[in-house]
Short mmCIF file of C-alpha atoms in Angstrom, two decimals:
data_model
loop_
_atom_site.label_atom_id
_atom_site.label_comp_id
_atom_site.label_asym_id
_atom_site.label_seq_id
_atom_site.Cartn_x
_atom_site.Cartn_y
_atom_site.Cartn_z
CA MET A 8 116.34 76.75 80.44
CA LEU A 9 117.22 74.98 83.62
CA GLN A 10 120.73 75.07 84.93
CA CYS A 11 121.39 72.91 87.91
CA LEU A 12 123.86 74.28 90.36
CA GLU A 13 125.17 71.27 92.17
CA GLY A 14 126.78 71.64 95.53
CA PHE A 15 125.13 74.93 95.81
CA LYS A 16 127.61 77.20 97.44
CA GLN A 17 126.84 80.68 98.32
CA VAL A 18 123.26 81.58 98.40
CA PHE A 19 121.56 84.32 100.19
CA ALA A 20 118.17 82.83 100.16
CA SER A 21 115.00 84.28 101.43
CA ILE A 22 112.56 81.49 101.28
CA LEU A 23 109.09 82.56 100.46
CA SER A 24 106.96 79.52 100.75
CA CYS A 25 107.01 75.84 100.34
CA CYS A 26 104.05 74.63 98.48
CA ASP A 27 103.13 71.11 97.72
CA VAL A 28 103.16 71.60 94.04
CA ASP A 29 104.38 68.98 91.71
CA LEU A 30 106.76 70.59 89.32
CA TYR A 31 105.58 68.62 86.37
CA LYS A 32 101.86 69.29 86.67
CA PRO A 33 100.55 72.55 85.31
CA ALA A 34 99.55 74.96 88.03
CA ARG A 35 96.01 74.40 89.16
CA GLY A 36 93.68 76.95 87.68
CA LEU A 37 96.29 78.47 85.46
CA GLU A 38 94.93 77.90 82.01
CA ASP A 39 97.63 78.61 79.59
CA PRO A 40 100.99 79.67 80.94
CA GLU A 41 102.47 79.48 77.46
CA VAL A 42 100.34 82.33 76.23
CA LEU A 43 101.43 84.62 79.05
CA ALA A 44 105.01 83.44 78.65
CA ARG A 45 104.88 84.40 75.00
CA GLU A 46 103.42 87.81 75.71
CA THR A 47 105.64 88.75 78.63
CA VAL A 48 109.31 88.51 79.46
CA PHE A 49 108.67 85.53 81.72
CA SER A 50 109.37 81.93 80.97
CA VAL A 51 106.69 79.31 81.52
CA SER A 52 108.16 78.18 84.83
CA GLU A 53 108.41 81.78 85.99
CA ILE A 54 104.77 82.29 85.12
CA GLU A 55 103.90 79.24 87.16
CA ALA A 56 105.96 80.44 90.10
CA LEU A 57 104.37 83.85 89.80
CA TYR A 58 100.98 82.20 89.84
CA GLU A 59 101.74 80.64 93.20
CA LEU A 60 102.58 84.05 94.57
CA PHE A 61 99.41 85.44 93.05
CA LYS A 62 97.29 82.77 94.69
CA LYS A 63 98.78 83.59 98.04
CA ILE A 64 98.23 87.31 97.74
CA SER A 65 94.77 87.04 96.25
CA SER A 66 93.43 84.78 98.96
CA ALA A 67 94.59 86.91 101.88
CA VAL A 68 91.30 88.71 102.48
CA ILE A 69 88.77 87.27 100.06
CA ASP A 70 89.54 83.95 98.52
CA ASP A 71 88.29 84.72 95.06
CA GLY A 72 91.37 84.39 92.91
CA LEU A 73 91.59 88.15 92.49
CA ILE A 74 93.67 90.80 94.19
CA ASN A 75 91.74 93.74 95.53
CA LYS A 76 93.29 96.95 96.76
CA GLU A 77 93.36 95.79 100.37
CA GLU A 78 95.12 92.54 99.50
CA PHE A 79 97.62 94.49 97.45
CA GLN A 80 98.38 96.80 100.36
CA LEU A 81 98.69 93.81 102.61
CA ALA A 82 101.16 92.16 100.30
CA LEU A 83 103.21 95.31 99.94
CA PHE A 84 103.25 96.60 103.46
CA LYS A 85 102.28 93.49 105.42
CA THR A 86 99.52 95.59 106.93
CA ASN A 87 96.32 96.87 105.43
CA LYS A 88 96.43 99.93 107.62
CA LYS A 89 98.88 101.75 105.43
CA GLU A 90 97.61 104.14 102.82
CA SER A 91 100.08 105.09 100.21
CA LEU A 92 99.84 107.45 97.30
CA PHE A 93 102.32 105.35 95.42
CA ALA A 94 100.82 101.96 96.13
CA ASP A 95 97.54 103.38 94.85
CA ARG A 96 99.18 104.54 91.64
CA VAL A 97 100.90 101.20 91.17
CA PHE A 98 97.64 99.35 91.73
CA ASP A 99 95.84 101.55 89.24
CA LEU A 100 98.50 100.96 86.62
CA PHE A 101 98.35 97.22 87.17
CA ASP A 102 94.56 97.38 86.87
CA THR A 103 94.40 97.78 83.10
CA LYS A 104 90.75 96.69 83.05
CA HIS A 105 89.91 99.48 85.50
CA ASN A 106 87.60 97.36 87.57
CA GLY A 107 89.30 97.72 90.94
CA ILE A 108 90.69 94.20 91.00
CA LEU A 109 93.70 92.44 89.58
CA GLY A 110 93.40 89.16 87.76
CA PHE A 111 96.47 87.02 87.21
CA GLU A 112 96.95 88.26 83.70
CA GLU A 113 97.07 91.89 84.77
CA PHE A 114 99.40 90.94 87.61
CA ALA A 115 101.81 89.05 85.37
CA ARG A 116 101.80 91.58 82.56
CA ALA A 117 102.49 94.46 84.89
CA LEU A 118 105.24 92.62 86.75
CA SER A 119 106.81 91.74 83.43
CA VAL A 120 107.81 95.40 83.13
CA PHE A 121 109.84 95.02 86.34
CA HIS A 122 111.78 92.07 85.03
CA PRO A 123 115.49 92.76 84.56
CA ASN A 124 115.16 91.75 80.91
CA ALA A 125 112.18 93.93 80.15
CA PRO A 126 112.79 96.64 77.54
CA ILE A 127 113.85 99.88 79.09
CA ASP A 128 111.22 101.74 77.11
CA ASP A 129 108.55 99.80 78.98
CA LYS A 130 110.12 100.85 82.26
CA ILE A 131 110.33 104.44 81.13
CA ASP A 132 106.66 104.41 80.09
CA PHE A 133 105.49 102.78 83.28
CA SER A 134 107.41 105.12 85.54
CA PHE A 135 106.17 108.13 83.62
CA GLN A 136 102.58 107.03 84.05
CA LEU A 137 103.25 106.33 87.68
CA TYR A 138 104.39 109.84 88.38
CA ASP A 139 101.80 111.48 86.17
CA LEU A 140 99.37 111.50 89.06
CA LYS A 141 96.54 113.25 87.29
CA GLN A 142 97.16 111.36 84.09
CA GLN A 143 97.36 114.43 81.96
CA GLY A 144 100.26 113.26 79.86
CA PHE A 145 102.79 115.34 81.70
CA ILE A 146 104.26 115.62 85.18
CA GLU A 147 103.55 118.92 86.82
CA ARG A 148 105.60 120.69 89.42
CA GLN A 149 102.77 120.36 91.92
CA GLU A 150 102.66 116.61 91.38
CA VAL A 151 106.40 116.34 91.97
CA LYS A 152 106.06 118.31 95.16
CA GLN A 153 103.19 116.13 96.32
CA MET A 154 105.26 113.00 95.73
CA VAL A 155 108.36 114.36 97.42
CA VAL A 156 106.36 115.38 100.45
CA ALA A 157 104.62 112.00 100.56
CA THR A 158 107.92 110.14 100.40
CA LEU A 159 109.48 112.21 103.13
CA ALA A 160 106.40 111.84 105.31
CA GLU A 161 106.60 108.08 104.94
CA SER A 162 110.02 108.11 106.54
CA GLY A 163 109.05 110.67 109.13
CA MET A 164 111.50 113.10 107.60
CA ASN A 165 110.86 116.75 107.64
CA LEU A 166 112.52 119.08 105.23
CA SER A 167 111.69 122.74 105.22
CA ASP A 168 109.54 123.98 102.40
CA ASP A 169 112.46 126.07 101.15
CA VAL A 170 114.69 123.05 100.84
CA ILE A 171 111.98 121.08 99.08
CA GLU A 172 111.30 123.95 96.68
CA SER A 173 114.97 124.28 95.86
CA ILE A 174 115.31 120.55 95.20
CA ILE A 175 112.35 120.75 92.83
CA ASP A 176 113.76 123.88 91.19
CA LYS A 177 116.96 122.06 90.44
CA THR A 178 115.07 119.07 89.14
CA PHE A 179 112.97 121.11 86.76
CA GLU A 180 115.95 123.11 85.64
CA GLU A 181 117.51 119.92 84.49
CA ALA A 182 114.48 118.02 83.31
CA ASP A 183 112.23 120.68 81.83
CA THR A 184 114.22 121.43 78.72
CA LYS A 185 111.24 122.99 76.97
CA HIS A 186 110.76 125.36 79.90
CA ASP A 187 107.02 125.00 80.07
CA GLY A 188 106.78 124.10 83.75
CA LYS A 189 105.98 120.46 83.03
CA ILE A 190 107.89 117.32 82.28
CA ASP A 191 106.53 115.52 79.27
CA LYS A 192 107.24 111.97 78.14
CA GLU A 193 110.22 113.01 76.01
CA GLU A 194 111.81 115.06 78.73
CA TRP A 195 111.28 112.21 81.21
CA ARG A 196 112.91 109.83 78.82
CA SER A 197 116.03 111.94 78.39
CA LEU A 198 116.21 112.55 82.12
CA VAL A 199 116.23 108.87 83.01
CA LEU A 200 118.59 107.98 80.22
CA ARG A 201 120.99 110.45 81.76
CA HIS A 202 120.25 109.21 85.29
CA PRO A 203 119.48 105.49 85.08
CA SER A 204 119.33 105.19 88.86
CA LEU A 205 115.97 106.93 88.67
CA LEU A 206 114.59 103.72 87.27
CA LYS A 207 116.04 101.47 89.90
CA ASN A 208 112.69 100.71 91.49
CA MET A 209 111.44 99.63 88.08
CA THR A 210 113.53 96.47 88.21
CA LEU A 211 113.07 93.61 90.59
CA GLN A 212 116.11 91.38 90.52
CA TYR A 213 114.04 88.62 92.07
CA LEU A 214 112.09 88.13 88.92
CA ASN A 215 114.75 86.37 86.96
CA LEU A 216 115.52 84.01 89.77
CA LEU A 217 112.21 82.35 90.31
CA CYS A 218 112.42 78.64 90.42
CA SER A 219 110.03 75.82 90.74
CA LEU A 220 111.60 72.87 92.35
CA ARG A 221 110.37 69.57 93.61
CA ALA A 222 108.30 70.38 96.63
CA GLY A 223 108.70 74.07 96.82
CA PHE A 224 109.58 77.37 95.39
CA ILE A 225 112.75 79.08 96.23
CA ILE A 226 113.10 82.68 95.43
CA LEU A 227 116.64 83.82 95.56
CA ALA A 228 116.81 87.31 96.86
CA GLN A 229 119.14 89.87 95.54
CA THR A 230 119.22 93.26 97.05
CA ASP A 231 119.98 96.08 94.75
CA SER A 232 123.21 97.04 96.43
CA PHE A 233 124.98 93.82 96.64
CA LEU A 234 124.99 91.13 94.14
CA ASP A 235 126.87 88.86 96.43
CA ILE A 236 125.31 85.65 97.20
CA PHE A 237 125.90 84.48 100.69
CA LEU A 238 126.06 81.10 102.06
CA GLY A 239 122.58 80.47 103.39
CA GLN A 240 124.22 80.23 106.75
CA GLY A 241 122.30 77.51 108.47
CA HIS A 242 119.03 78.34 106.81
CA HIS A 243 116.94 75.42 107.86
CA ASN A 244 115.28 75.14 104.52
CA TYR A 245 118.57 74.94 102.73
CA ILE A 246 118.49 72.38 99.99
CA PRO A 247 121.82 71.28 98.57
CA GLU A 248 120.82 70.76 95.00
CA LEU A 249 118.88 73.45 93.35
CA CYS A 250 117.74 74.03 89.86
CA ILE A 251 117.79 77.64 89.04
CA SER A 252 115.83 78.83 86.14
CA LEU A 253 117.48 81.79 84.57
CA SER A 254 115.45 83.30 81.86
CA SER A 255 117.76 84.65 79.25
CA ARG A 256 116.22 86.50 76.41
CA MET B 14 119.84 115.73 94.46
CA ASN B 15 117.02 115.16 92.12
CA ALA B 16 113.45 115.14 93.39
CA PHE B 17 112.90 111.86 91.63
CA ASP B 18 115.80 110.30 93.54
CA ILE B 19 113.87 111.02 96.69
CA ILE B 20 110.59 109.81 95.25
CA SER B 21 112.13 106.55 94.06
CA MET B 22 113.06 105.79 97.67
CA SER B 23 109.43 105.44 98.62
CA LEU B 24 108.51 102.11 100.12
CA GLY B 25 105.23 102.23 98.28
CA LEU B 26 107.21 101.90 95.09
CA ASP B 27 109.31 99.04 96.30
CA LEU B 28 107.56 96.03 94.86
CA SER B 29 110.23 93.65 96.09
CA ALA B 30 108.09 93.54 99.23
CA LEU B 31 105.59 91.44 97.29
CA PHE B 32 108.14 88.65 97.29
CA GLU B 33 109.03 88.86 100.90
CA ARG B 34 107.47 86.94 103.69
CA GLY B 35 106.85 88.74 106.92
CA GLU B 36 107.24 92.38 107.62
CA LYS B 37 109.66 94.47 105.72
CA LYS B 38 112.49 94.81 108.11
CA GLU B 39 113.91 98.19 107.48
CA LYS B 40 115.12 100.77 109.91
CA ARG B 41 115.95 104.29 108.91
CA PHE B 42 117.54 107.26 110.46
CA THR B 43 118.75 110.60 109.22
CA SER B 44 122.10 112.09 109.85
CA THR B 45 123.61 115.53 109.50
CA SER B 46 127.15 114.22 109.91
CA SER B 47 129.45 114.08 106.96
CA TYR B 48 129.21 111.21 104.54
CA GLU B 49 132.65 109.90 105.46
CA ARG B 50 131.95 110.15 109.16
CA ILE B 51 128.75 108.16 108.77
CA LEU B 52 130.43 105.34 106.89
CA GLU B 53 133.31 105.37 109.33
CA ARG B 54 131.04 105.16 112.34
CA VAL B 55 128.93 102.40 110.83
CA GLU B 56 132.02 100.32 110.15
CA GLU B 57 133.40 101.03 113.59
CA ALA B 58 130.19 100.16 115.38
CA GLY B 59 129.73 97.05 113.27
CA GLY B 60 133.25 95.90 113.98
CA LYS B 61 132.96 96.50 117.72
CA LEU B 62 129.75 94.49 117.85
CA GLY B 63 131.43 91.55 116.20
CA TYR B 64 130.03 91.88 112.72
CA ASN B 65 131.98 91.01 109.66
CA VAL B 66 132.06 94.37 107.90
CA GLN B 67 131.98 94.35 104.13
CA LYS B 68 132.16 97.53 102.12
CA ARG B 69 130.24 97.61 98.92
CA LYS B 70 129.91 100.01 96.01
CA GLY B 71 127.24 102.63 96.06
CA ALA B 72 127.56 103.72 99.66
CA ALA B 73 126.57 100.36 101.05
CA ILE B 74 128.05 98.39 103.89
CA GLY B 75 127.17 94.81 104.71
CA LEU B 76 127.25 93.69 108.33
CA ILE B 77 127.26 89.97 108.77
CA LYS B 78 127.06 87.94 111.92
CA GLY B 79 126.14 84.31 111.67
CA ARG B 80 122.84 84.13 109.88
CA LEU B 81 122.12 87.79 110.21
CA THR B 82 122.90 89.97 107.25
CA ILE B 83 122.33 93.69 107.46
CA LEU B 84 122.68 96.01 104.53
CA VAL B 85 123.39 99.60 105.47
CA HIS B 86 122.79 102.09 102.73
CA VAL B 87 123.56 105.81 102.82
CA THR B 88 121.76 108.26 100.55
CA GLU B 89 122.13 112.00 100.35
CA VAL B 90 118.68 113.52 100.59
CA ALA B 91 119.61 117.16 100.65
CA GLU B 92 122.72 119.13 101.34
CA SER B 93 124.24 117.82 104.56
CA LEU B 94 121.33 115.53 105.19
CA PHE B 95 121.72 111.83 104.75
CA LEU B 96 119.30 109.01 105.06
CA VAL B 97 120.76 105.80 106.39
CA ASP B 98 118.73 102.72 105.99
CA LEU B 99 119.26 99.25 107.29
CA LYS B 100 117.72 96.20 105.76
CA THR B 101 118.04 92.68 106.99
CA GLY B 102 118.18 89.71 104.73
CA ASP B 103 117.18 87.07 107.23
CA ARG B 104 113.67 87.31 108.45
CA GLU B 105 113.68 84.19 110.48
CA ASP B 106 114.64 85.60 113.81
CA VAL B 107 112.57 88.56 114.86
CA GLU B 108 114.02 88.81 118.32
CA ALA B 109 117.57 88.92 117.07
CA GLU B 110 116.58 91.77 114.84
CA GLU B 111 115.23 93.91 117.64
CA LEU B 112 118.39 93.26 119.61
CA TYR B 113 120.62 94.14 116.72
CA TRP B 114 118.98 97.46 116.22
CA GLY B 115 119.36 98.57 119.82
CA ASP B 116 123.04 97.72 119.92
CA LEU B 117 123.78 99.26 116.57
CA LYS B 118 121.95 102.45 117.40
CA ASP B 119 124.02 102.79 120.54
CA GLY B 120 127.15 102.10 118.55
CA PHE B 121 126.26 104.69 115.94
CA GLY B 122 125.97 107.27 118.67
CA ASP B 123 125.80 110.86 117.65
CA ILE B 124 125.64 110.42 113.92
CA VAL B 125 121.98 109.62 114.41
CA SER B 126 120.08 112.89 114.21
CA TRP B 127 116.62 111.57 113.98
CA HIS B 128 115.57 108.03 114.40
CA ILE B 129 112.50 107.17 112.48
CA GLU B 130 110.34 104.93 114.61
CA GLY B 131 108.62 102.01 112.96
CA THR B 132 108.49 101.58 109.23
#
């Protein structure tokens, strides 16, 4: 569904790229966007826009139409020098074929979970698997500690071991209702249903505002704390008439 | 504060970066001041530096000057320890960004306990 917002007023636009892609031609190399559109939360035009992003990311190091771990890190951190426990986990979860590379299908299907319209159960599942570092079907205390420490280290923050332990104690007190020292899928589910903010990184607002338009793609950015849309104050790529594709399902 | 709140702050889990061109412009610092004092100081500093200060829900403050939009977000990490992070929306002007940070940091003054260099 395309809704044209004429006289586009207040947009806080972060323009990703302008590609010379004709809107009405199917994306080069993308075989059947309808299939993926049917099987994910994305619309056909969103799949096509996503494909443009995929092409960009996958050609960064080796131009082979596939995203390897290095290209993924590059896309995420804008540097391939950054190792991250979490980026590794995310990559592994995207890589459903377990062959160390991401094809477009894997990319689109995984990102579908992050769509604002994706079922919450999918987000709950994905996040559980993300945090289940050893993939044992439950999240152990040691894994939680590892992740907390990794996150703090990323920001250069140092909390004393005591403080970290007490934070984890409190977390397990609340989450581990079966008192077996682990958080299983059920316990995770009730925890996030009680604290929905824990799933906030499982939704990318950008994904329902992808648009293919004339000579380029405009991705309207929304940050998670303000839903305001600002006037693209003098953005030189500002285009007065935009068609915004809002996928509503 | 839940351990998973902290974990979900990780940049490695922030896939929005996939959609952004250029480096993720985020600055972070920790503060041991009170929550109210932090917000107050941010607003004050922003105002003095000529930003249009806009308060938002969820401990967020927007600072807007011309094309530059900065989102300041305060999160409690542990008792009496807050993480303040600043994100910019406009990635066009790298120089302006470096300038903004210096001025703001000076304006924030003593609420900054530990400035985290480079993200």
